[in-house]
PDB file of C-alpha atoms in Angstrom:
ATOM      1  CA  MET A  20     -88.194 -20.152 -32.888  1.00  0.00           C
ATOM      2  CA  ALA A  21     -86.757 -23.375 -31.632  1.00  0.00           C
ATOM      3  CA  ILE A  22     -83.168 -23.078 -30.273  1.00  0.00           C
ATOM      4  CA  THR A  23     -80.622 -25.167 -32.130  1.00  0.00           C
ATOM      5  CA  LYS A  24     -78.500 -27.898 -30.496  1.00  0.00           C
ATOM      6  CA  ASP A  25     -75.329 -25.814 -30.904  1.00  0.00           C
ATOM      7  CA  LEU A  26     -76.897 -22.723 -29.306  1.00  0.00           C
ATOM      8  CA  LEU A  27     -78.381 -24.846 -26.518  1.00  0.00           C
ATOM      9  CA  LYS A  28     -74.859 -26.296 -25.851  1.00  0.00           C
ATOM     10  CA  THR A  29     -73.351 -22.748 -25.786  1.00  0.00           C
ATOM     11  CA  LYS A  30     -76.093 -21.639 -23.428  1.00  0.00           C
ATOM     12  CA  THR A  31     -75.410 -24.572 -21.175  1.00  0.00           C
ATOM     13  CA  SER A  32     -71.698 -23.864 -21.153  1.00  0.00           C
ATOM     14  CA  LYS A  33     -72.434 -20.324 -19.910  1.00  0.00           C
ATOM     15  CA  ILE A  34     -74.708 -21.557 -17.220  1.00  0.00           C
ATOM     16  CA  VAL A  35     -72.138 -24.131 -16.042  1.00  0.00           C
ATOM     17  CA  LYS A  36     -69.373 -21.530 -15.961  1.00  0.00           C
ATOM     18  CA  LYS A  37     -71.644 -19.167 -13.894  1.00  0.00           C
ATOM     19  CA  LEU A  38     -72.515 -21.909 -11.424  1.00  0.00           C
ATOM     20  CA  LYS A  39     -68.859 -23.038 -11.065  1.00  0.00           C
ATOM     21  CA  ASP A  40     -67.583 -19.443 -10.534  1.00  0.00           C
ATOM     22  CA  TYR A  41     -70.223 -18.644  -8.110  1.00  0.00           C
ATOM     23  CA  TYR A  42     -70.553 -21.810  -5.978  1.00  0.00           C
ATOM     24  CA  GLY A  43     -67.240 -23.550  -6.375  1.00  0.00           C
ATOM     25  CA  GLU A  44     -67.072 -27.114  -5.130  1.00  0.00           C
ATOM     26  CA  VAL A  45     -70.258 -28.113  -3.272  1.00  0.00           C
ATOM     27  CA  GLN A  46     -70.568 -30.977  -0.940  1.00  0.00           C
ATOM     28  CA  CYS A  47     -73.433 -33.453  -0.705  1.00  0.00           C
ATOM     29  CA  TYR A  48     -76.008 -31.984   1.731  1.00  0.00           C
ATOM     30  CA  LEU A  49     -76.808 -35.391   3.284  1.00  0.00           C
ATOM     31  CA  THR A  50     -74.632 -36.120   6.308  1.00  0.00           C
ATOM     32  CA  HIS A  51     -72.838 -39.450   6.128  1.00  0.00           C
ATOM     33  CA  LYS A  52     -69.704 -41.221   7.227  1.00  0.00           C
ATOM     34  CA  ASN A  53     -69.511 -44.034   4.716  1.00  0.00           C
ATOM     35  CA  CYS A  54     -71.256 -45.359   1.595  1.00  0.00           C
ATOM     36  CA  PHE A  55     -73.846 -47.402   3.469  1.00  0.00           C
ATOM     37  CA  GLU A  56     -74.970 -44.243   5.379  1.00  0.00           C
ATOM     38  CA  LEU A  57     -74.999 -42.316   2.132  1.00  0.00           C
ATOM     39  CA  ILE A  58     -77.294 -44.702   0.281  1.00  0.00           C
ATOM     40  CA  CYS A  59     -79.705 -44.987   3.235  1.00  0.00           C
ATOM     41  CA  ALA A  60     -79.780 -41.164   3.613  1.00  0.00           C
ATOM     42  CA  VAL A  61     -80.564 -40.645  -0.146  1.00  0.00           C
ATOM     43  CA  ALA A  62     -83.243 -43.312  -0.065  1.00  0.00           C
ATOM     44  CA  LEU A  63     -84.869 -41.522   2.835  1.00  0.00           C
ATOM     45  CA  SER A  64     -84.655 -38.177   1.066  1.00  0.00           C
ATOM     46  CA  ALA A  65     -87.417 -39.039  -1.416  1.00  0.00           C
ATOM     47  CA  GLN A  66     -90.309 -36.602  -0.807  1.00  0.00           C
ATOM     48  CA  CYS A  67     -88.441 -35.256   2.204  1.00  0.00           C
ATOM     49  CA  THR A  68     -86.020 -32.391   2.871  1.00  0.00           C
ATOM     50  CA  ASP A  69     -82.334 -33.072   3.417  1.00  0.00           C
ATOM     51  CA  ASP A  70     -82.570 -31.189   6.724  1.00  0.00           C
ATOM     52  CA  ARG A  71     -85.162 -33.608   7.958  1.00  0.00           C
ATOM     53  CA  VAL A  72     -83.167 -36.582   6.870  1.00  0.00           C
ATOM     54  CA  ASN A  73     -80.015 -35.293   8.591  1.00  0.00           C
ATOM     55  CA  MET A  74     -82.110 -34.948  11.828  1.00  0.00           C
ATOM     56  CA  THR A  75     -83.292 -38.490  11.500  1.00  0.00           C
ATOM     57  CA  THR A  76     -80.239 -40.431  10.488  1.00  0.00           C
ATOM     58  CA  PRO A  77     -78.161 -40.094  13.618  1.00  0.00           C
ATOM     59  CA  ALA A  78     -80.570 -42.366  15.567  1.00  0.00           C
ATOM     60  CA  LEU A  79     -80.805 -44.736  12.691  1.00  0.00           C
ATOM     61  CA  PHE A  80     -77.143 -45.265  12.198  1.00  0.00           C
ATOM     62  CA  LYS A  81     -76.519 -45.493  15.950  1.00  0.00           C
ATOM     63  CA  LYS A  82     -78.902 -48.420  16.085  1.00  0.00           C
ATOM     64  CA  TYR A  83     -78.027 -49.889  12.732  1.00  0.00           C
ATOM     65  CA  PRO A  84     -74.521 -48.837  11.695  1.00  0.00           C
ATOM     66  CA  ASP A  85     -74.138 -51.293   8.841  1.00  0.00           C
ATOM     67  CA  ALA A  86     -76.063 -53.483   6.413  1.00  0.00           C
ATOM     68  CA  PHE A  87     -75.701 -56.606   8.583  1.00  0.00           C
ATOM     69  CA  SER A  88     -77.444 -54.941  11.602  1.00  0.00           C
ATOM     70  CA  MET A  89     -80.071 -53.312   9.463  1.00  0.00           C
ATOM     71  CA  ALA A  90     -80.835 -56.527   7.691  1.00  0.00           C
ATOM     72  CA  LYS A  91     -81.776 -58.009  11.082  1.00  0.00           C
ATOM     73  CA  ALA A  92     -83.852 -55.023  12.202  1.00  0.00           C
ATOM     74  CA  LYS A  93     -87.496 -55.307  13.103  1.00  0.00           C
ATOM     75  CA  ILE A  94     -89.764 -53.339  10.718  1.00  0.00           C
ATOM     76  CA  ASP A  95     -91.641 -51.706  13.639  1.00  0.00           C
ATOM     77  CA  ASP A  96     -88.383 -50.422  15.004  1.00  0.00           C
ATOM     78  CA  LEU A  97     -87.254 -49.025  11.661  1.00  0.00           C
ATOM     79  CA  GLU A  98     -90.678 -47.271  11.179  1.00  0.00           C
ATOM     80  CA  LYS A  99     -90.447 -45.398  14.522  1.00  0.00           C
ATOM     81  CA  ILE A 100     -87.104 -44.076  13.578  1.00  0.00           C
ATOM     82  CA  VAL A 101     -87.690 -43.001  10.010  1.00  0.00           C
ATOM     83  CA  LYS A 102     -91.427 -41.869  10.448  1.00  0.00           C
ATOM     84  CA  PRO A 103     -90.439 -38.225  10.383  1.00  0.00           C
ATOM     85  CA  CYS A 104     -89.137 -38.602   6.789  1.00  0.00           C
ATOM     86  CA  GLY A 105     -92.591 -39.553   5.395  1.00  0.00           C
ATOM     87  CA  PHE A 106     -93.780 -42.621   3.592  1.00  0.00           C
ATOM     88  CA  TYR A 107     -92.094 -44.502   6.445  1.00  0.00           C
ATOM     89  CA  LYS A 108     -93.659 -47.866   5.890  1.00  0.00           C
ATOM     90  CA  ASN A 109     -92.287 -48.129   2.406  1.00  0.00           C
ATOM     91  CA  LYS A 110     -89.028 -46.608   3.300  1.00  0.00           C
ATOM     92  CA  SER A 111     -88.582 -48.916   6.262  1.00  0.00           C
ATOM     93  CA  ARG A 112     -89.267 -52.013   4.184  1.00  0.00           C
ATOM     94  CA  ASN A 113     -86.849 -50.782   1.450  1.00  0.00           C
ATOM     95  CA  LEU A 114     -84.110 -50.160   3.942  1.00  0.00           C
ATOM     96  CA  LYS A 115     -84.363 -53.569   5.301  1.00  0.00           C
ATOM     97  CA  ASN A 116     -84.683 -55.359   1.933  1.00  0.00           C
ATOM     98  CA  MET A 117     -81.791 -53.267   0.599  1.00  0.00           C
ATOM     99  CA  ALA A 118     -79.625 -54.252   3.601  1.00  0.00           C
ATOM    100  CA  ILE A 119     -80.601 -57.932   3.074  1.00  0.00           C
ATOM    101  CA  ARG A 120     -79.504 -57.858  -0.519  1.00  0.00           C
ATOM    102  CA  LEU A 121     -76.267 -56.052   0.401  1.00  0.00           C
ATOM    103  CA  VAL A 122     -75.440 -58.842   2.923  1.00  0.00           C
ATOM    104  CA  ASN A 123     -76.493 -61.736   0.677  1.00  0.00           C
ATOM    105  CA  GLU A 124     -75.145 -60.539  -2.672  1.00  0.00           C
ATOM    106  CA  TYR A 125     -72.383 -57.932  -2.052  1.00  0.00           C
ATOM    107  CA  ASN A 126     -70.691 -59.021   1.186  1.00  0.00           C
ATOM    108  CA  SER A 127     -72.416 -56.136   3.060  1.00  0.00           C
ATOM    109  CA  GLU A 128     -70.755 -53.592   0.750  1.00  0.00           C
ATOM    110  CA  VAL A 129     -72.486 -50.963  -1.472  1.00  0.00           C
ATOM    111  CA  PRO A 130     -71.704 -51.848  -5.127  1.00  0.00           C
ATOM    112  CA  ALA A 131     -70.033 -49.382  -7.362  1.00  0.00           C
ATOM    113  CA  LYS A 132     -71.942 -49.955 -10.604  1.00  0.00           C
ATOM    114  CA  MET A 133     -75.283 -48.611 -11.737  1.00  0.00           C
ATOM    115  CA  GLU A 134     -76.569 -51.947 -12.861  1.00  0.00           C
ATOM    116  CA  ASP A 135     -75.989 -53.355  -9.369  1.00  0.00           C
ATOM    117  CA  LEU A 136     -77.270 -50.387  -7.405  1.00  0.00           C
ATOM    118  CA  VAL A 137     -80.660 -50.246  -9.112  1.00  0.00           C
ATOM    119  CA  THR A 138     -81.317 -53.901  -8.051  1.00  0.00           C
ATOM    120  CA  LEU A 139     -81.449 -52.704  -4.410  1.00  0.00           C
ATOM    121  CA  ALA A 140     -84.831 -51.987  -2.967  1.00  0.00           C
ATOM    122  CA  GLY A 141     -85.774 -48.305  -3.063  1.00  0.00           C
ATOM    123  CA  VAL A 142     -82.852 -47.425  -5.314  1.00  0.00           C
ATOM    124  CA  GLY A 143     -83.476 -45.753  -8.652  1.00  0.00           C
ATOM    125  CA  ARG A 144     -81.152 -43.902 -10.943  1.00  0.00           C
ATOM    126  CA  LYS A 145     -81.299 -40.751  -8.854  1.00  0.00           C
ATOM    127  CA  THR A 146     -80.186 -42.458  -5.680  1.00  0.00           C
ATOM    128  CA  ALA A 147     -77.590 -44.571  -7.625  1.00  0.00           C
ATOM    129  CA  ASN A 148     -76.116 -41.434  -9.340  1.00  0.00           C
ATOM    130  CA  VAL A 149     -75.727 -39.684  -6.016  1.00  0.00           C
ATOM    131  CA  VAL A 150     -73.915 -42.653  -4.609  1.00  0.00           C
ATOM    132  CA  LEU A 151     -71.769 -43.044  -7.728  1.00  0.00           C
ATOM    133  CA  GLY A 152     -70.944 -39.356  -7.890  1.00  0.00           C
ATOM    134  CA  THR A 153     -70.604 -38.497  -4.248  1.00  0.00           C
ATOM    135  CA  TRP A 154     -68.802 -41.643  -2.904  1.00  0.00           C
ATOM    136  CA  PHE A 155     -67.184 -43.296  -5.883  1.00  0.00           C
ATOM    137  CA  LYS A 156     -66.467 -40.173  -7.909  1.00  0.00           C
ATOM    138  CA  LYS A 157     -67.806 -41.639 -11.088  1.00  0.00           C
ATOM    139  CA  PRO A 158     -71.316 -40.514 -11.794  1.00  0.00           C
ATOM    140  CA  ASP A 159     -73.299 -42.287 -14.398  1.00  0.00           C
ATOM    141  CA  GLY A 160     -75.355 -39.187 -15.162  1.00  0.00           C
ATOM    142  CA  VAL A 161     -76.702 -35.938 -13.779  1.00  0.00           C
ATOM    143  CA  VAL A 162     -78.755 -36.389 -10.507  1.00  0.00           C
ATOM    144  CA  VAL A 163     -82.250 -35.077 -11.135  1.00  0.00           C
ATOM    145  CA  ASP A 164     -84.039 -34.048  -8.073  1.00  0.00           C
ATOM    146  CA  THR A 165     -86.918 -31.557  -7.674  1.00  0.00           C
ATOM    147  CA  HIS A 166     -84.654 -28.560  -7.813  1.00  0.00           C
ATOM    148  CA  VAL A 167     -82.792 -29.800 -10.920  1.00  0.00           C
ATOM    149  CA  LYS A 168     -86.100 -30.772 -12.693  1.00  0.00           C
ATOM    150  CA  ARG A 169     -87.640 -27.332 -11.945  1.00  0.00           C
ATOM    151  CA  ILE A 170     -84.652 -25.130 -12.740  1.00  0.00           C
ATOM    152  CA  THR A 171     -83.469 -26.909 -15.876  1.00  0.00           C
ATOM    153  CA  ASN A 172     -87.027 -26.569 -17.280  1.00  0.00           C
ATOM    154  CA  LEU A 173     -87.080 -22.871 -16.351  1.00  0.00           C
ATOM    155  CA  LEU A 174     -83.708 -22.396 -18.072  1.00  0.00           C
ATOM    156  CA  GLY A 175     -84.916 -24.248 -21.192  1.00  0.00           C
ATOM    157  CA  LEU A 176     -82.352 -27.045 -20.949  1.00  0.00           C
ATOM    158  CA  THR A 177     -85.139 -29.595 -21.202  1.00  0.00           C
ATOM    159  CA  LYS A 178     -88.800 -29.750 -21.970  1.00  0.00           C
ATOM    160  CA  ASN A 179     -89.241 -33.029 -20.276  1.00  0.00           C
ATOM    161  CA  SER A 180     -90.937 -33.751 -16.861  1.00  0.00           C
ATOM    162  CA  ASP A 181     -89.816 -37.358 -16.494  1.00  0.00           C
ATOM    163  CA  PRO A 182     -86.565 -37.459 -14.405  1.00  0.00           C
ATOM    164  CA  GLU A 183     -84.932 -40.143 -16.588  1.00  0.00           C
ATOM    165  CA  LYS A 184     -85.586 -38.198 -19.768  1.00  0.00           C
ATOM    166  CA  ILE A 185     -84.360 -34.938 -18.187  1.00  0.00           C
ATOM    167  CA  GLU A 186     -81.183 -36.814 -17.159  1.00  0.00           C
ATOM    168  CA  GLN A 187     -80.717 -37.992 -20.699  1.00  0.00           C
ATOM    169  CA  ASP A 188     -81.164 -34.405 -22.008  1.00  0.00           C
ATOM    170  CA  LEU A 189     -78.655 -32.992 -19.383  1.00  0.00           C
ATOM    171  CA  ASN A 190     -76.053 -35.696 -19.978  1.00  0.00           C
ATOM    172  CA  LYS A 191     -75.780 -34.592 -23.674  1.00  0.00           C
ATOM    173  CA  LEU A 192     -75.442 -30.871 -22.680  1.00  0.00           C
ATOM    174  CA  VAL A 193     -73.311 -30.925 -19.460  1.00  0.00           C
ATOM    175  CA  PRO A 194     -69.630 -32.009 -19.638  1.00  0.00           C
ATOM    176  CA  LYS A 195     -69.260 -35.348 -17.864  1.00  0.00           C
ATOM    177  CA  LYS A 196     -66.599 -33.866 -15.456  1.00  0.00           C
ATOM    178  CA  HIS A 197     -69.378 -31.579 -14.147  1.00  0.00           C
ATOM    179  CA  TRP A 198     -72.202 -34.058 -13.840  1.00  0.00           C
ATOM    180  CA  ASP A 199     -71.877 -34.408 -10.086  1.00  0.00           C
ATOM    181  CA  GLN A 200     -71.296 -30.759  -9.255  1.00  0.00           C
ATOM    182  CA  PHE A 201     -73.938 -29.533 -11.757  1.00  0.00           C
ATOM    183  CA  SER A 202     -76.690 -31.094  -9.683  1.00  0.00           C
ATOM    184  CA  LEU A 203     -75.255 -29.762  -6.377  1.00  0.00           C
ATOM    185  CA  TRP A 204     -74.838 -26.234  -7.878  1.00  0.00           C
ATOM    186  CA  LEU A 205     -78.535 -26.240  -9.016  1.00  0.00           C
ATOM    187  CA  ILE A 206     -79.633 -27.590  -5.652  1.00  0.00           C
ATOM    188  CA  ALA A 207     -77.616 -24.694  -4.022  1.00  0.00           C
ATOM    189  CA  HIS A 208     -79.196 -22.184  -6.418  1.00  0.00           C
ATOM    190  CA  GLY A 209     -82.640 -23.595  -5.759  1.00  0.00           C
ATOM    191  CA  ARG A 210     -82.143 -23.126  -1.958  1.00  0.00           C
ATOM    192  CA  GLU A 211     -80.621 -19.722  -2.245  1.00  0.00           C
ATOM    193  CA  THR A 212     -82.165 -17.863  -5.141  1.00  0.00           C
ATOM    194  CA  CYS A 213     -84.593 -19.843  -7.345  1.00  0.00           C
ATOM    195  CA  ILE A 214     -86.812 -20.841  -4.362  1.00  0.00           C
ATOM    196  CA  ALA A 215     -89.906 -22.661  -5.621  1.00  0.00           C
ATOM    197  CA  ARG A 216     -92.497 -20.479  -3.905  1.00  0.00           C
ATOM    198  CA  ARG A 217     -90.696 -17.244  -3.714  1.00  0.00           C
ATOM    199  CA  PRO A 218     -88.041 -16.978  -6.430  1.00  0.00           C
ATOM    200  CA  GLN A 219     -85.568 -14.150  -6.037  1.00  0.00           C
ATOM    201  CA  CYS A 220     -85.568 -13.221  -9.684  1.00  0.00           C
ATOM    202  CA  GLY A 221     -84.150  -9.650  -9.073  1.00  0.00           C
ATOM    203  CA  LYS A 222     -80.856 -11.022  -7.871  1.00  0.00           C
ATOM    204  CA  CYS A 223     -80.728 -14.182 -10.121  1.00  0.00           C
ATOM    205  CA  MET A 224     -77.640 -14.682 -12.278  1.00  0.00           C
ATOM    206  CA  PHE A 225     -79.789 -16.500 -14.891  1.00  0.00           C
ATOM    207  CA  ALA A 226     -82.518 -13.941 -15.324  1.00  0.00           C
ATOM    208  CA  LYS A 227     -81.862 -13.456 -18.992  1.00  0.00           C
ATOM    209  CA  PHE A 228     -81.947 -17.291 -19.534  1.00  0.00           C
ATOM    210  CA  CYS A 229     -85.095 -17.974 -17.475  1.00  0.00           C
ATOM    211  CA  ASP A 230     -88.604 -18.539 -18.996  1.00  0.00           C
ATOM    212  CA  TYR A 231     -90.199 -17.764 -15.668  1.00  0.00           C
ATOM    213  CA  LYS A 232     -88.500 -14.338 -15.493  1.00  0.00           C
ATOM    214  CA  ARG A 233     -89.316 -13.581 -19.045  1.00  0.00           C
ATOM    215  CA  GLY A 234     -93.006 -14.451 -18.325  1.00  0.00           C
ATOM    216  CA  GLN A 235     -93.024 -17.242 -20.928  1.00  0.00           C
ATOM    217  CA  GLN A 236     -94.489 -20.700 -20.515  1.00  0.00           C
ATOM    218  CA  VAL A 237     -91.901 -23.472 -19.791  1.00  0.00           C
TER     219      VAL A 237
END
């Protein structure tokens, strides 16, 4: 039997409360000192772990501390630094092109609007939402990374696989004031309990909500 919208909202409210009570306020896992460092780190985190990004960015930001210096970087030099993050050729090119646009169009500052952020090379809604929520404290939607995608499907909050459609579903269910933290809570839960290859179902606070635990198809 299909769950009604009202029941789904009630279920989501219970999930949000449990996450908030358990994890409290969670900080962004990517190490950064300013908004430029943050957007670069998020761009590098695609198909890469946050830990690996955090090991890579100190050398990157030491050599290129701002958009102006990165805009002048040689691609070969960028590639050598970001290679551990994977897809380094595309990521290096995107970082340089993003920096060039920041210098030319935004006075070397990271813009604070979704419509501007997504015009930057390598920046989609996920990266933009991280920047808007973490730095500017005004997220445009729920950040959908691999943890959020997997866990929200398991919890039955969405049946979609496309990140933008998942975001649309979650934006309707999760109160706006929790958009930023909701993603960070689920990432924390994915790291600690709902681990992709070895889920700790026996100690999961969401066992009764979870399709995986109940042995059902998502």
